Amino acid sequence: MEQTINLHPILTEAGLRGLVFDLDGTLIDSAADILHGMRLTFHQAGLGLLPDDYFPGDLHGTGEGIMRSIAADMGWTMPADLKPLRALYVENYAAMGHRHTRLYAGAQDVLNACRDAALPMAICTNKLHASALTAARKVGIDAHFDFISGADTWPAAKPSPVPLLETIRMLGLRPDQCLYFGDTSVDAECARQAGVRFVLHKSGYGDHRLKAAPQYFAFQHWAELLA
């Protein structure tokens, strides 16, 4: 007999019509690939070599934002024009082929159950769209989503509410009909400004500003979302 998988009550509430997810730190753990790309880029650009045990405190921004955060940590002076450095990182990161990126345990089961419940789903990430699409394909979840929105899909990136609002619009839904899953204060602020209920993945990358961020629900492991 096929086992029936039940969803957590927050996913079966009356009025809930769709789900939007952040990607890095929420559905996938891509830190190793991001950090390798950054380490290689800074070294090739002659800015310096990151220590082997270094882990950035900021993995929630755009690629450029993460670069600035790392440079500030290391005391390195960034060039005035970041376009060449950003392009080099995109090239280095793409060459990794998401080889170390993994889906968080239990996320696949939750996505499958939400798909079976006919809940429209989308991704709204600060990753570039092409990279988000290839990462989702790499871990085998791209077919679950009706729309994937990247940092370059709209005129602004998170924490602006624009990407989330536009992603929800692409689902044909309203902000009050959706939940947004994320792992950082950038995600929480984006959701707050968009008027969308925020669900926190506590095992993601996080940051200290999360303590003050409003949360509709929080969970440590994806399996908690299956009743």
Coordinates of C-alpha atoms in Angstrom, one line a residue:
M1 CA 0.0 0.0 0.0
E2 CA 1.3 3.4 -0.9
Q3 CA 2.1 5.6 2.1
T4 CA 0.1 8.8 2.4
I5 CA 2.3 11.9 3.2
N6 CA 0.5 14.6 5.1
L7 CA 1.6 18.2 5.1
H8 CA 2.1 20.4 8.2
P9 CA -1.0 22.5 9.0
I10 CA 0.7 25.7 7.8
L11 CA 0.7 24.2 4.3
T12 CA -3.0 23.3 4.3
E13 CA -4.5 26.5 5.7
A14 CA -7.5 27.9 4.1
G15 CA -6.6 30.7 1.7
L16 CA -3.1 29.4 1.0
R17 CA -2.7 29.1 -2.8
G18 CA 1.1 29.2 -3.5
L19 CA 4.6 28.8 -2.1
V20 CA 7.7 30.7 -3.0
F21 CA 11.2 29.6 -1.9
D22 CA 14.6 31.1 -1.6
L23 CA 17.3 28.8 -3.0
D24 CA 20.7 28.9 -1.4
G25 CA 20.5 28.1 2.3
T26 CA 16.9 27.3 2.0
L27 CA 16.4 24.4 -0.4
I28 CA 20.0 23.8 -1.3
D29 CA 23.4 24.0 0.5
S30 CA 25.7 25.6 -2.0
A31 CA 28.1 27.3 0.3
A32 CA 31.1 25.1 -0.7
D33 CA 30.7 26.0 -4.4
I34 CA 30.1 29.7 -3.7
L35 CA 33.1 29.9 -1.4
H36 CA 35.4 28.1 -3.9
G37 CA 34.3 30.4 -6.7
M38 CA 35.0 33.5 -4.5
R39 CA 38.4 32.1 -3.2
L40 CA 39.5 31.5 -6.8
T41 CA 38.3 34.8 -8.0
F42 CA 40.0 36.9 -5.4
H43 CA 43.2 35.0 -5.9
Q44 CA 43.2 35.4 -9.7
A45 CA 42.5 39.1 -9.3
G46 CA 45.5 39.5 -7.1
L47 CA 43.5 40.7 -4.1
G48 CA 44.6 38.0 -1.8
L49 CA 44.1 34.4 -0.7
L50 CA 41.3 33.4 1.7
P51 CA 42.3 31.2 4.6
D52 CA 41.3 27.6 4.3
D53 CA 39.1 27.8 7.4
Y54 CA 37.3 31.1 6.4
F55 CA 33.6 31.1 6.1
P56 CA 31.8 34.4 5.2
G57 CA 29.2 35.9 7.5
D58 CA 27.2 37.1 4.5
L59 CA 25.9 34.5 2.0
H60 CA 22.5 36.1 1.6
G61 CA 23.2 38.9 -0.9
T62 CA 24.0 39.1 -4.6
G63 CA 27.3 37.8 -5.8
E64 CA 28.6 41.4 -5.7
G65 CA 27.3 41.9 -2.1
I66 CA 29.0 38.7 -1.0
M67 CA 32.3 39.9 -2.6
R68 CA 32.1 43.2 -0.7
S69 CA 31.4 41.5 2.5
I70 CA 34.4 39.1 2.1
A71 CA 36.7 42.0 1.1
A72 CA 35.6 43.9 4.2
D73 CA 36.3 40.9 6.4
M74 CA 39.8 40.5 4.9
G75 CA 40.6 44.2 4.8
W76 CA 41.1 44.2 1.0
T77 CA 40.4 47.2 -1.2
M78 CA 37.9 46.5 -3.9
P79 CA 38.4 48.0 -7.4
A80 CA 36.1 50.9 -8.3
D81 CA 34.7 49.0 -11.2
L82 CA 33.4 45.6 -10.0
K83 CA 32.2 44.4 -13.4
P84 CA 35.4 42.5 -14.4
L85 CA 35.6 40.9 -10.9
R86 CA 31.9 39.9 -11.0
A87 CA 32.3 38.4 -14.4
L88 CA 35.3 36.4 -13.3
Y89 CA 33.3 35.0 -10.4
V90 CA 30.4 34.1 -12.5
E91 CA 32.8 32.2 -14.8
N92 CA 34.5 30.4 -11.9
Y93 CA 31.3 29.5 -10.2
A94 CA 29.8 28.2 -13.4
A95 CA 32.9 26.1 -14.0
M96 CA 32.2 24.3 -10.7
G97 CA 29.1 22.8 -12.2
H98 CA 27.4 22.9 -8.7
R99 CA 29.5 19.8 -7.9
H100 CA 29.3 20.1 -4.1
T101 CA 25.8 21.6 -4.0
R102 CA 23.2 19.4 -2.2
L103 CA 19.5 19.5 -1.5
Y104 CA 18.8 19.8 2.2
A105 CA 17.6 16.5 3.7
G106 CA 13.8 16.2 3.5
A107 CA 13.3 19.1 1.1
Q108 CA 12.5 16.7 -1.8
D109 CA 9.7 15.0 0.2
V110 CA 8.1 18.3 1.1
L111 CA 8.3 19.6 -2.5
N112 CA 6.8 16.3 -3.8
A113 CA 4.0 16.5 -1.3
C114 CA 3.2 20.1 -2.1
R115 CA 3.2 19.3 -5.8
D116 CA 0.8 16.4 -5.1
A117 CA -1.4 18.9 -3.3
A118 CA -1.5 21.0 -6.4
L119 CA 0.2 24.0 -4.7
P120 CA 1.8 26.3 -7.3
M121 CA 5.5 26.9 -6.4
A122 CA 8.2 29.3 -7.5
I123 CA 11.8 30.2 -6.6
C124 CA 12.9 33.8 -5.8
T125 CA 16.6 34.0 -5.2
N126 CA 19.5 36.5 -5.4
K127 CA 21.4 34.0 -7.5
L128 CA 21.6 34.9 -11.2
H129 CA 18.7 33.3 -13.1
A130 CA 20.9 31.0 -15.3
S131 CA 22.8 29.8 -12.2
A132 CA 19.6 29.2 -10.2
L133 CA 18.1 27.2 -13.1
T134 CA 21.2 25.0 -13.5
A135 CA 21.5 24.5 -9.7
A136 CA 17.8 23.5 -9.5
R137 CA 18.4 21.0 -12.3
K138 CA 21.5 19.6 -10.7
V139 CA 19.6 18.6 -7.6
G140 CA 16.5 17.5 -9.5
I141 CA 13.9 20.0 -8.4
D142 CA 13.5 22.3 -11.4
A143 CA 10.4 20.6 -12.7
H144 CA 8.6 21.3 -9.4
F145 CA 8.5 25.1 -10.0
D146 CA 6.2 27.1 -12.2
F147 CA 8.6 30.0 -12.2
I148 CA 12.2 30.7 -11.2
S149 CA 13.2 34.3 -10.5
G150 CA 16.9 35.4 -10.2
A151 CA 18.7 38.5 -9.2
D152 CA 18.9 39.6 -12.8
T153 CA 15.2 38.8 -13.6
W154 CA 13.8 42.1 -12.3
P155 CA 15.3 45.7 -11.9
A156 CA 16.0 45.1 -8.2
A157 CA 17.2 42.2 -6.0
K158 CA 16.2 41.2 -2.5
P159 CA 15.6 42.7 0.0
S160 CA 13.6 44.8 -2.3
P161 CA 10.1 43.4 -2.4
V162 CA 10.0 43.7 -6.2
P163 CA 11.4 40.2 -7.0
L164 CA 9.0 38.5 -4.7
L165 CA 5.9 40.5 -5.7
E166 CA 6.7 39.9 -9.4
T167 CA 7.3 36.2 -8.8
I168 CA 3.9 35.9 -7.0
R169 CA 2.3 37.8 -9.9
M170 CA 3.8 35.3 -12.3
L171 CA 2.0 32.6 -10.3
G172 CA -1.3 34.5 -10.8
L173 CA -1.6 35.0 -7.1
R174 CA -1.7 37.7 -4.4
P175 CA 0.8 38.2 -1.6
D176 CA -1.7 37.3 1.1
Q177 CA -2.2 33.9 -0.6
C178 CA 1.4 32.8 -0.4
L179 CA 4.2 31.8 2.0
Y180 CA 7.8 32.7 1.4
F181 CA 10.5 30.3 2.7
G182 CA 14.0 31.7 3.4
D183 CA 17.0 31.6 5.7
T184 CA 18.3 35.1 6.2
S185 CA 17.2 38.6 7.2
V186 CA 17.3 39.6 3.5
D187 CA 14.6 37.1 2.8
A188 CA 12.6 38.2 5.9
E189 CA 12.8 41.8 5.0
C190 CA 11.8 41.1 1.4
A191 CA 8.8 39.2 2.6
R192 CA 7.8 41.9 5.1
Q193 CA 7.9 44.7 2.5
A194 CA 5.9 42.5 0.1
G195 CA 3.3 41.7 2.7
V196 CA 4.0 38.0 2.5
R197 CA 4.2 35.6 5.5
F198 CA 7.8 34.5 6.1
V199 CA 8.8 30.9 7.0
L200 CA 12.3 30.6 8.3
H201 CA 14.6 27.6 7.6
K202 CA 16.8 27.8 10.7
S203 CA 19.4 25.4 9.4
G204 CA 20.3 27.7 6.6
Y205 CA 23.1 30.3 6.5
G206 CA 21.3 32.9 8.6
D207 CA 22.6 36.1 10.1
H208 CA 22.4 38.1 13.4
R209 CA 19.7 40.4 12.1
L210 CA 17.2 37.5 11.9
K211 CA 16.5 37.8 15.6
A212 CA 14.5 41.0 15.0
A213 CA 12.8 39.8 11.8
P214 CA 9.1 38.8 11.9
Q215 CA 8.4 35.1 11.2
Y216 CA 5.1 33.4 10.6
F217 CA 6.7 30.0 11.2
A218 CA 10.2 28.5 11.7
F219 CA 11.6 25.0 11.3
Q220 CA 15.0 23.3 11.8
H221 CA 14.6 20.4 9.4
W222 CA 12.4 20.0 6.3
A223 CA 10.9 16.8 7.7
E224 CA 9.1 19.0 10.3
L225 CA 6.8 20.2 7.5
L226 CA 5.4 16.7 7.0
A227 CA 2.7 15.7 9.5

